[in-house]
C-alpha cells in the first residue's frame, strides 16, 4: 500500500502475488476513514495456508500523535499489536505498512490502531480469501 496525493494505491509485485508453483494467491484490502486519517488492512493469501496481513495508517488532519498498529481475528483470539511506535505523525505522514506472516484461518480480520494516551480504534473488517 502506498499513499500518494491523498489517495491509496495498491501496488502488487509478482513475488507477493504468486504462491509456489505459479498459483495466484488471494489478495483483499479495505480501508476505514477515521476522520483524521485512513486505517487500512490487507490480506495476501488464502484460507488454510500461510499468508501475510498488512496494516497501515495515513494521517490527513489533526494534532501530532504516536500510534501502534495491530489486527485481530473476528472469530476469537487476542489482538496482535506491533512493538513499533510510530510518530509523531502529523498531517501528510504515514506509518507505512506493517506486516505479519501468519497462518490464515477462515473468517475475517480487522485493523487496530492504538493512539498512545488516547485509546484504541478498530477499522472495518476484511475476510480472508477462500
Short mmCIF file of N, CA and C in Angstrom, two decimals:
data_model
loop_
_atom_site.label_atom_id
_atom_site.label_comp_id
_atom_site.label_asym_id
_atom_site.label_seq_id
_atom_site.Cartn_x
_atom_site.Cartn_y
_atom_site.Cartn_z
N UNK A 1 0.85 -1.17 0.00
CA UNK A 1 0.00 0.00 0.00
C UNK A 1 0.89 1.23 0.00
N UNK A 2 0.52 2.23 -0.77
CA UNK A 2 1.29 3.45 -0.88
C UNK A 2 0.34 4.63 -0.86
N UNK A 3 0.68 5.68 -0.12
CA UNK A 3 -0.14 6.89 -0.12
C UNK A 3 0.44 7.86 -1.12
N UNK A 4 -0.41 8.42 -1.96
CA UNK A 4 0.06 9.39 -2.94
C UNK A 4 -1.06 10.38 -3.22
N UNK A 5 -0.79 11.65 -2.97
CA UNK A 5 -1.76 12.68 -3.26
C UNK A 5 -3.10 12.48 -2.59
N UNK A 6 -3.09 11.94 -1.36
CA UNK A 6 -4.32 11.74 -0.63
C UNK A 6 -5.09 10.48 -1.03
N UNK A 7 -4.62 9.75 -2.03
CA UNK A 7 -5.29 8.53 -2.46
C UNK A 7 -4.42 7.33 -2.12
N UNK A 8 -5.06 6.20 -1.89
CA UNK A 8 -4.32 4.98 -1.62
C UNK A 8 -4.22 4.17 -2.89
N UNK A 9 -3.04 3.72 -3.18
CA UNK A 9 -2.81 2.90 -4.36
C UNK A 9 -2.33 1.54 -3.91
N UNK A 10 -2.86 0.49 -4.51
CA UNK A 10 -2.41 -0.86 -4.22
C UNK A 10 -1.32 -1.21 -5.20
N UNK A 11 -0.17 -1.60 -4.67
CA UNK A 11 0.95 -1.96 -5.51
C UNK A 11 1.26 -3.43 -5.28
N UNK A 12 1.15 -4.24 -6.30
CA UNK A 12 1.44 -5.67 -6.18
C UNK A 12 2.73 -5.98 -6.91
N UNK A 13 3.49 -6.89 -6.34
CA UNK A 13 4.69 -7.36 -7.02
C UNK A 13 4.46 -8.81 -7.39
N UNK A 14 5.17 -9.28 -8.39
CA UNK A 14 4.96 -10.66 -8.82
C UNK A 14 5.35 -11.64 -7.72
N UNK A 15 6.34 -11.31 -6.92
CA UNK A 15 6.74 -12.20 -5.84
C UNK A 15 5.66 -12.34 -4.78
N UNK A 16 4.99 -11.24 -4.44
CA UNK A 16 3.96 -11.28 -3.40
C UNK A 16 2.64 -11.81 -3.93
N UNK A 17 2.43 -11.72 -5.22
CA UNK A 17 1.13 -12.08 -5.76
C UNK A 17 1.02 -13.55 -6.17
N UNK A 18 2.11 -14.29 -6.17
CA UNK A 18 2.06 -15.68 -6.60
C UNK A 18 2.63 -16.61 -5.54
N UNK A 19 1.97 -17.72 -5.37
CA UNK A 19 2.44 -18.76 -4.46
C UNK A 19 3.41 -19.67 -5.23
N UNK A 20 4.02 -20.60 -4.52
CA UNK A 20 4.91 -21.55 -5.18
C UNK A 20 4.15 -22.30 -6.26
N UNK A 21 4.84 -22.62 -7.34
CA UNK A 21 4.22 -23.36 -8.42
C UNK A 21 3.42 -22.48 -9.36
N UNK A 22 3.45 -21.14 -9.17
CA UNK A 22 2.79 -20.23 -10.08
C UNK A 22 1.31 -20.01 -9.81
N UNK A 23 0.74 -20.61 -8.76
CA UNK A 23 -0.68 -20.41 -8.47
C UNK A 23 -0.89 -19.00 -7.92
N UNK A 24 -1.93 -18.35 -8.36
CA UNK A 24 -2.23 -16.99 -7.91
C UNK A 24 -2.80 -17.06 -6.50
N UNK A 25 -2.30 -16.21 -5.63
CA UNK A 25 -2.78 -16.13 -4.26
C UNK A 25 -3.88 -15.10 -4.17
N UNK A 26 -4.70 -15.20 -3.15
CA UNK A 26 -5.76 -14.22 -2.95
C UNK A 26 -5.22 -12.94 -2.34
N UNK A 27 -5.86 -11.82 -2.66
CA UNK A 27 -5.48 -10.53 -2.09
C UNK A 27 -6.74 -9.70 -1.90
N UNK A 28 -6.93 -9.17 -0.69
CA UNK A 28 -8.03 -8.27 -0.41
C UNK A 28 -7.52 -7.11 0.43
N UNK A 29 -8.16 -5.96 0.27
CA UNK A 29 -7.78 -4.78 1.04
C UNK A 29 -9.04 -3.99 1.38
N UNK A 30 -9.03 -3.36 2.54
CA UNK A 30 -10.14 -2.50 2.93
C UNK A 30 -9.61 -1.38 3.80
N UNK A 31 -10.09 -0.18 3.56
CA UNK A 31 -9.68 0.99 4.33
C UNK A 31 -10.88 1.58 5.07
N UNK A 32 -10.60 2.17 6.22
CA UNK A 32 -11.61 2.81 7.03
C UNK A 32 -11.22 4.26 7.24
N UNK A 33 -12.13 5.19 6.96
CA UNK A 33 -11.90 6.61 7.22
C UNK A 33 -12.16 6.86 8.70
N UNK A 34 -11.13 7.24 9.44
CA UNK A 34 -11.27 7.51 10.87
C UNK A 34 -11.44 9.00 11.16
N UNK A 35 -11.65 9.80 10.14
CA UNK A 35 -11.81 11.24 10.32
C UNK A 35 -10.50 11.98 10.08
N UNK A 36 -9.50 11.72 10.92
CA UNK A 36 -8.21 12.37 10.75
C UNK A 36 -7.27 11.60 9.83
N UNK A 37 -7.68 10.42 9.38
CA UNK A 37 -6.84 9.62 8.50
C UNK A 37 -7.51 8.32 8.12
N UNK A 38 -6.80 7.52 7.34
CA UNK A 38 -7.31 6.23 6.87
C UNK A 38 -6.50 5.09 7.46
N UNK A 39 -7.21 4.10 8.00
CA UNK A 39 -6.62 2.88 8.54
C UNK A 39 -6.95 1.76 7.59
N UNK A 40 -5.92 1.09 7.06
CA UNK A 40 -6.13 0.06 6.05
C UNK A 40 -5.57 -1.28 6.50
N UNK A 41 -6.20 -2.34 6.02
CA UNK A 41 -5.72 -3.70 6.25
C UNK A 41 -5.76 -4.45 4.93
N UNK A 42 -4.78 -5.30 4.72
CA UNK A 42 -4.81 -6.17 3.54
C UNK A 42 -4.40 -7.58 3.94
N UNK A 43 -4.92 -8.54 3.19
CA UNK A 43 -4.59 -9.94 3.41
C UNK A 43 -4.12 -10.51 2.09
N UNK A 44 -2.93 -11.12 2.11
CA UNK A 44 -2.35 -11.74 0.93
C UNK A 44 -2.20 -13.22 1.22
N UNK A 45 -3.04 -14.05 0.61
CA UNK A 45 -3.01 -15.48 0.82
C UNK A 45 -4.42 -16.05 0.81
N UNK A 46 -4.54 -17.31 1.16
CA UNK A 46 -5.83 -17.98 1.14
C UNK A 46 -6.06 -18.73 2.45
N UNK A 47 -7.33 -19.01 2.73
CA UNK A 47 -7.71 -19.77 3.92
C UNK A 47 -6.96 -21.11 3.94
N UNK A 48 -6.44 -21.46 5.12
CA UNK A 48 -5.79 -22.75 5.30
C UNK A 48 -4.32 -22.78 4.91
N UNK A 49 -3.73 -21.63 4.68
CA UNK A 49 -2.32 -21.56 4.29
C UNK A 49 -1.64 -20.40 5.00
N UNK A 50 -0.33 -20.37 4.91
CA UNK A 50 0.42 -19.23 5.43
C UNK A 50 0.20 -18.03 4.52
N UNK A 51 0.11 -16.87 5.11
CA UNK A 51 -0.09 -15.65 4.34
C UNK A 51 0.46 -14.46 5.09
N UNK A 52 0.10 -13.27 4.60
CA UNK A 52 0.60 -12.04 5.20
C UNK A 52 -0.57 -11.08 5.42
N UNK A 53 -0.62 -10.50 6.62
CA UNK A 53 -1.59 -9.46 6.94
C UNK A 53 -0.81 -8.16 7.09
N UNK A 54 -1.27 -7.12 6.42
CA UNK A 54 -0.62 -5.82 6.49
C UNK A 54 -1.59 -4.76 7.01
N UNK A 55 -1.07 -3.83 7.82
CA UNK A 55 -1.88 -2.73 8.37
C UNK A 55 -1.08 -1.45 8.22
N UNK A 56 -1.74 -0.38 7.78
CA UNK A 56 -1.10 0.91 7.65
C UNK A 56 -2.06 2.04 7.97
N UNK A 57 -1.50 3.19 8.36
CA UNK A 57 -2.31 4.37 8.69
C UNK A 57 -1.74 5.58 7.98
N UNK A 58 -2.63 6.35 7.33
CA UNK A 58 -2.26 7.57 6.61
C UNK A 58 -3.00 8.73 7.24
N UNK A 59 -2.26 9.67 7.86
CA UNK A 59 -2.84 10.79 8.60
C UNK A 59 -3.10 11.98 7.68
N UNK A 60 -4.33 12.52 7.75
CA UNK A 60 -4.71 13.67 6.92
C UNK A 60 -4.89 14.95 7.71
N UNK A 61 -5.28 14.86 8.97
CA UNK A 61 -5.62 16.06 9.73
C UNK A 61 -5.38 15.81 11.22
N UNK A 62 -5.52 16.87 12.02
CA UNK A 62 -5.43 16.74 13.47
C UNK A 62 -4.03 16.97 14.01
N UNK A 63 -3.95 16.91 15.33
CA UNK A 63 -2.68 17.16 16.01
C UNK A 63 -1.76 15.93 15.90
N UNK A 64 -0.50 16.15 16.22
CA UNK A 64 0.50 15.09 16.16
C UNK A 64 0.17 13.98 17.16
N UNK A 65 0.35 12.73 16.73
CA UNK A 65 0.09 11.57 17.59
C UNK A 65 1.18 10.53 17.42
N UNK A 66 1.27 9.65 18.40
CA UNK A 66 2.11 8.46 18.33
C UNK A 66 1.15 7.27 18.31
N UNK A 67 1.41 6.30 17.43
CA UNK A 67 0.49 5.17 17.29
C UNK A 67 1.23 3.84 17.21
N UNK A 68 0.49 2.78 17.55
CA UNK A 68 0.91 1.39 17.31
C UNK A 68 -0.17 0.74 16.47
N UNK A 69 0.24 -0.13 15.56
CA UNK A 69 -0.70 -0.81 14.67
C UNK A 69 -0.86 -2.27 15.07
N UNK A 70 -2.02 -2.83 14.73
CA UNK A 70 -2.27 -4.23 15.00
C UNK A 70 -3.47 -4.73 14.22
N UNK A 71 -3.85 -5.97 14.50
CA UNK A 71 -5.01 -6.59 13.86
C UNK A 71 -5.58 -7.64 14.80
N UNK A 72 -6.82 -8.02 14.53
CA UNK A 72 -7.47 -9.05 15.33
C UNK A 72 -8.43 -9.84 14.45
N UNK A 73 -8.57 -11.13 14.77
CA UNK A 73 -9.49 -12.01 14.06
C UNK A 73 -10.87 -11.85 14.67
N UNK A 74 -11.91 -11.85 13.85
CA UNK A 74 -13.27 -11.70 14.36
C UNK A 74 -13.80 -12.96 15.04
N UNK A 75 -13.14 -14.10 14.85
CA UNK A 75 -13.63 -15.35 15.42
C UNK A 75 -12.98 -15.69 16.76
N UNK A 76 -12.24 -14.77 17.33
CA UNK A 76 -11.65 -15.00 18.64
C UNK A 76 -10.15 -14.78 18.64
N UNK A 77 -9.58 -14.94 19.80
CA UNK A 77 -8.15 -14.70 19.95
C UNK A 77 -7.89 -13.24 20.30
N UNK A 78 -6.70 -13.00 20.78
CA UNK A 78 -6.34 -11.65 21.20
C UNK A 78 -5.83 -10.79 20.06
N UNK A 79 -5.65 -9.53 20.38
CA UNK A 79 -5.12 -8.58 19.41
C UNK A 79 -3.65 -8.86 19.18
N UNK A 80 -3.21 -8.60 17.96
CA UNK A 80 -1.80 -8.76 17.57
C UNK A 80 -1.24 -7.37 17.28
N UNK A 81 -0.58 -6.76 18.27
CA UNK A 81 -0.03 -5.42 18.09
C UNK A 81 1.47 -5.49 17.80
N UNK A 82 1.91 -4.58 16.97
CA UNK A 82 3.34 -4.42 16.71
C UNK A 82 3.99 -3.79 17.94
N UNK A 83 5.27 -4.02 18.11
CA UNK A 83 6.01 -3.36 19.17
C UNK A 83 6.46 -1.96 18.75
N UNK A 84 6.38 -1.68 17.43
CA UNK A 84 6.82 -0.39 16.91
C UNK A 84 5.83 0.71 17.26
N UNK A 85 6.36 1.84 17.73
CA UNK A 85 5.56 3.04 17.95
C UNK A 85 5.94 4.03 16.86
N UNK A 86 4.95 4.50 16.10
CA UNK A 86 5.18 5.44 15.01
C UNK A 86 4.84 6.85 15.48
N UNK A 87 5.67 7.81 15.13
CA UNK A 87 5.34 9.19 15.45
C UNK A 87 6.55 10.00 15.83
N UNK A 88 6.30 11.27 16.00
CA UNK A 88 4.99 11.89 15.92
C UNK A 88 4.49 11.94 14.46
N UNK A 89 3.25 11.50 14.27
CA UNK A 89 2.61 11.59 12.96
C UNK A 89 1.85 12.90 12.89
N UNK A 90 2.10 13.65 11.84
CA UNK A 90 1.41 14.91 11.59
C UNK A 90 0.68 14.77 10.25
N UNK A 91 -0.27 15.66 9.95
CA UNK A 91 -0.97 15.56 8.67
C UNK A 91 0.01 15.45 7.50
N UNK A 92 -0.30 14.50 6.60
CA UNK A 92 0.55 14.26 5.44
C UNK A 92 1.60 13.18 5.64
N UNK A 93 1.64 12.57 6.83
CA UNK A 93 2.60 11.49 7.07
C UNK A 93 1.86 10.17 7.27
N UNK A 94 2.62 9.08 7.25
CA UNK A 94 2.02 7.77 7.41
C UNK A 94 2.96 6.82 8.13
N UNK A 95 2.42 5.68 8.51
CA UNK A 95 3.21 4.67 9.21
C UNK A 95 3.90 3.72 8.25
N UNK A 96 3.52 3.77 6.96
CA UNK A 96 3.92 2.70 6.06
C UNK A 96 3.06 1.49 6.41
N UNK A 97 3.35 0.35 5.84
CA UNK A 97 2.58 -0.85 6.10
C UNK A 97 3.39 -1.80 6.97
N UNK A 98 2.83 -2.17 8.11
CA UNK A 98 3.45 -3.19 8.96
C UNK A 98 2.85 -4.52 8.56
N UNK A 99 3.66 -5.57 8.54
CA UNK A 99 3.18 -6.88 8.11
C UNK A 99 3.42 -7.96 9.16
N UNK A 100 2.52 -8.93 9.14
CA UNK A 100 2.61 -10.10 9.99
C UNK A 100 2.48 -11.33 9.11
N UNK A 101 3.45 -12.22 9.13
CA UNK A 101 3.34 -13.51 8.44
C UNK A 101 2.64 -14.45 9.41
N UNK A 102 1.54 -15.09 8.95
CA UNK A 102 0.73 -15.88 9.86
C UNK A 102 -0.06 -16.93 9.10
N UNK A 103 -0.56 -17.91 9.82
CA UNK A 103 -1.49 -18.88 9.24
C UNK A 103 -2.83 -18.16 9.07
N UNK A 104 -3.46 -18.34 7.92
CA UNK A 104 -4.73 -17.68 7.63
C UNK A 104 -5.89 -18.66 7.81
N UNK A 105 -6.60 -18.52 8.91
CA UNK A 105 -7.78 -19.35 9.17
C UNK A 105 -8.99 -18.74 8.48
N UNK A 106 -10.06 -19.50 8.36
CA UNK A 106 -11.30 -18.97 7.79
C UNK A 106 -11.83 -17.88 8.71
N UNK A 107 -12.44 -16.89 8.13
CA UNK A 107 -13.01 -15.79 8.90
C UNK A 107 -12.50 -14.45 8.42
N UNK A 108 -12.68 -13.46 9.25
CA UNK A 108 -12.32 -12.09 8.88
C UNK A 108 -11.38 -11.50 9.92
N UNK A 109 -10.67 -10.46 9.52
CA UNK A 109 -9.76 -9.74 10.40
C UNK A 109 -10.03 -8.25 10.26
N UNK A 110 -9.70 -7.50 11.30
CA UNK A 110 -9.86 -6.05 11.22
C UNK A 110 -8.61 -5.37 11.78
N UNK A 111 -8.32 -4.15 11.26
CA UNK A 111 -7.14 -3.43 11.70
C UNK A 111 -7.40 -2.71 13.03
N UNK A 112 -6.33 -2.52 13.79
CA UNK A 112 -6.38 -1.78 15.04
C UNK A 112 -5.31 -0.69 15.03
N UNK A 113 -5.63 0.44 15.65
CA UNK A 113 -4.65 1.49 15.83
C UNK A 113 -4.77 1.98 17.27
N UNK A 114 -3.68 1.89 17.99
CA UNK A 114 -3.63 2.42 19.36
C UNK A 114 -3.00 3.80 19.28
N UNK A 115 -3.78 4.81 19.62
CA UNK A 115 -3.26 6.17 19.69
C UNK A 115 -2.75 6.33 21.13
N UNK A 116 -1.43 6.42 21.28
CA UNK A 116 -0.82 6.42 22.60
C UNK A 116 -1.43 7.53 23.47
N UNK A 117 -1.92 7.14 24.63
CA UNK A 117 -2.52 8.08 25.57
C UNK A 117 -3.97 8.40 25.29
N UNK A 118 -4.55 7.87 24.20
CA UNK A 118 -5.93 8.20 23.85
C UNK A 118 -6.83 6.99 23.65
N UNK A 119 -6.28 5.80 23.49
CA UNK A 119 -7.11 4.62 23.32
C UNK A 119 -6.91 3.93 21.98
N UNK A 120 -7.70 2.88 21.75
CA UNK A 120 -7.58 2.05 20.56
C UNK A 120 -8.84 2.15 19.70
N UNK A 121 -8.64 2.26 18.39
CA UNK A 121 -9.73 2.29 17.43
C UNK A 121 -9.60 1.08 16.52
N UNK A 122 -10.74 0.60 16.01
CA UNK A 122 -10.68 -0.50 15.06
C UNK A 122 -11.31 -0.08 13.75
N UNK A 123 -10.80 -0.67 12.67
CA UNK A 123 -11.32 -0.39 11.35
C UNK A 123 -12.28 -1.48 10.90
N UNK A 124 -12.76 -1.32 9.68
CA UNK A 124 -13.69 -2.29 9.09
C UNK A 124 -12.95 -3.57 8.74
N UNK A 125 -13.66 -4.68 8.86
CA UNK A 125 -13.07 -6.00 8.64
C UNK A 125 -12.95 -6.32 7.16
N UNK A 126 -12.04 -7.25 6.89
CA UNK A 126 -11.87 -7.84 5.57
C UNK A 126 -11.79 -9.35 5.79
N UNK A 127 -12.40 -10.12 4.89
CA UNK A 127 -12.42 -11.57 5.05
C UNK A 127 -11.30 -12.22 4.25
N UNK A 128 -10.72 -13.26 4.83
CA UNK A 128 -9.62 -14.00 4.20
C UNK A 128 -10.16 -14.68 2.94
N UNK A 129 -9.47 -14.51 1.81
CA UNK A 129 -9.93 -15.15 0.57
C UNK A 129 -9.98 -16.68 0.70
N UNK A 130 -11.05 -17.26 0.17
CA UNK A 130 -11.21 -18.73 0.22
C UNK A 130 -10.39 -19.39 -0.87
#
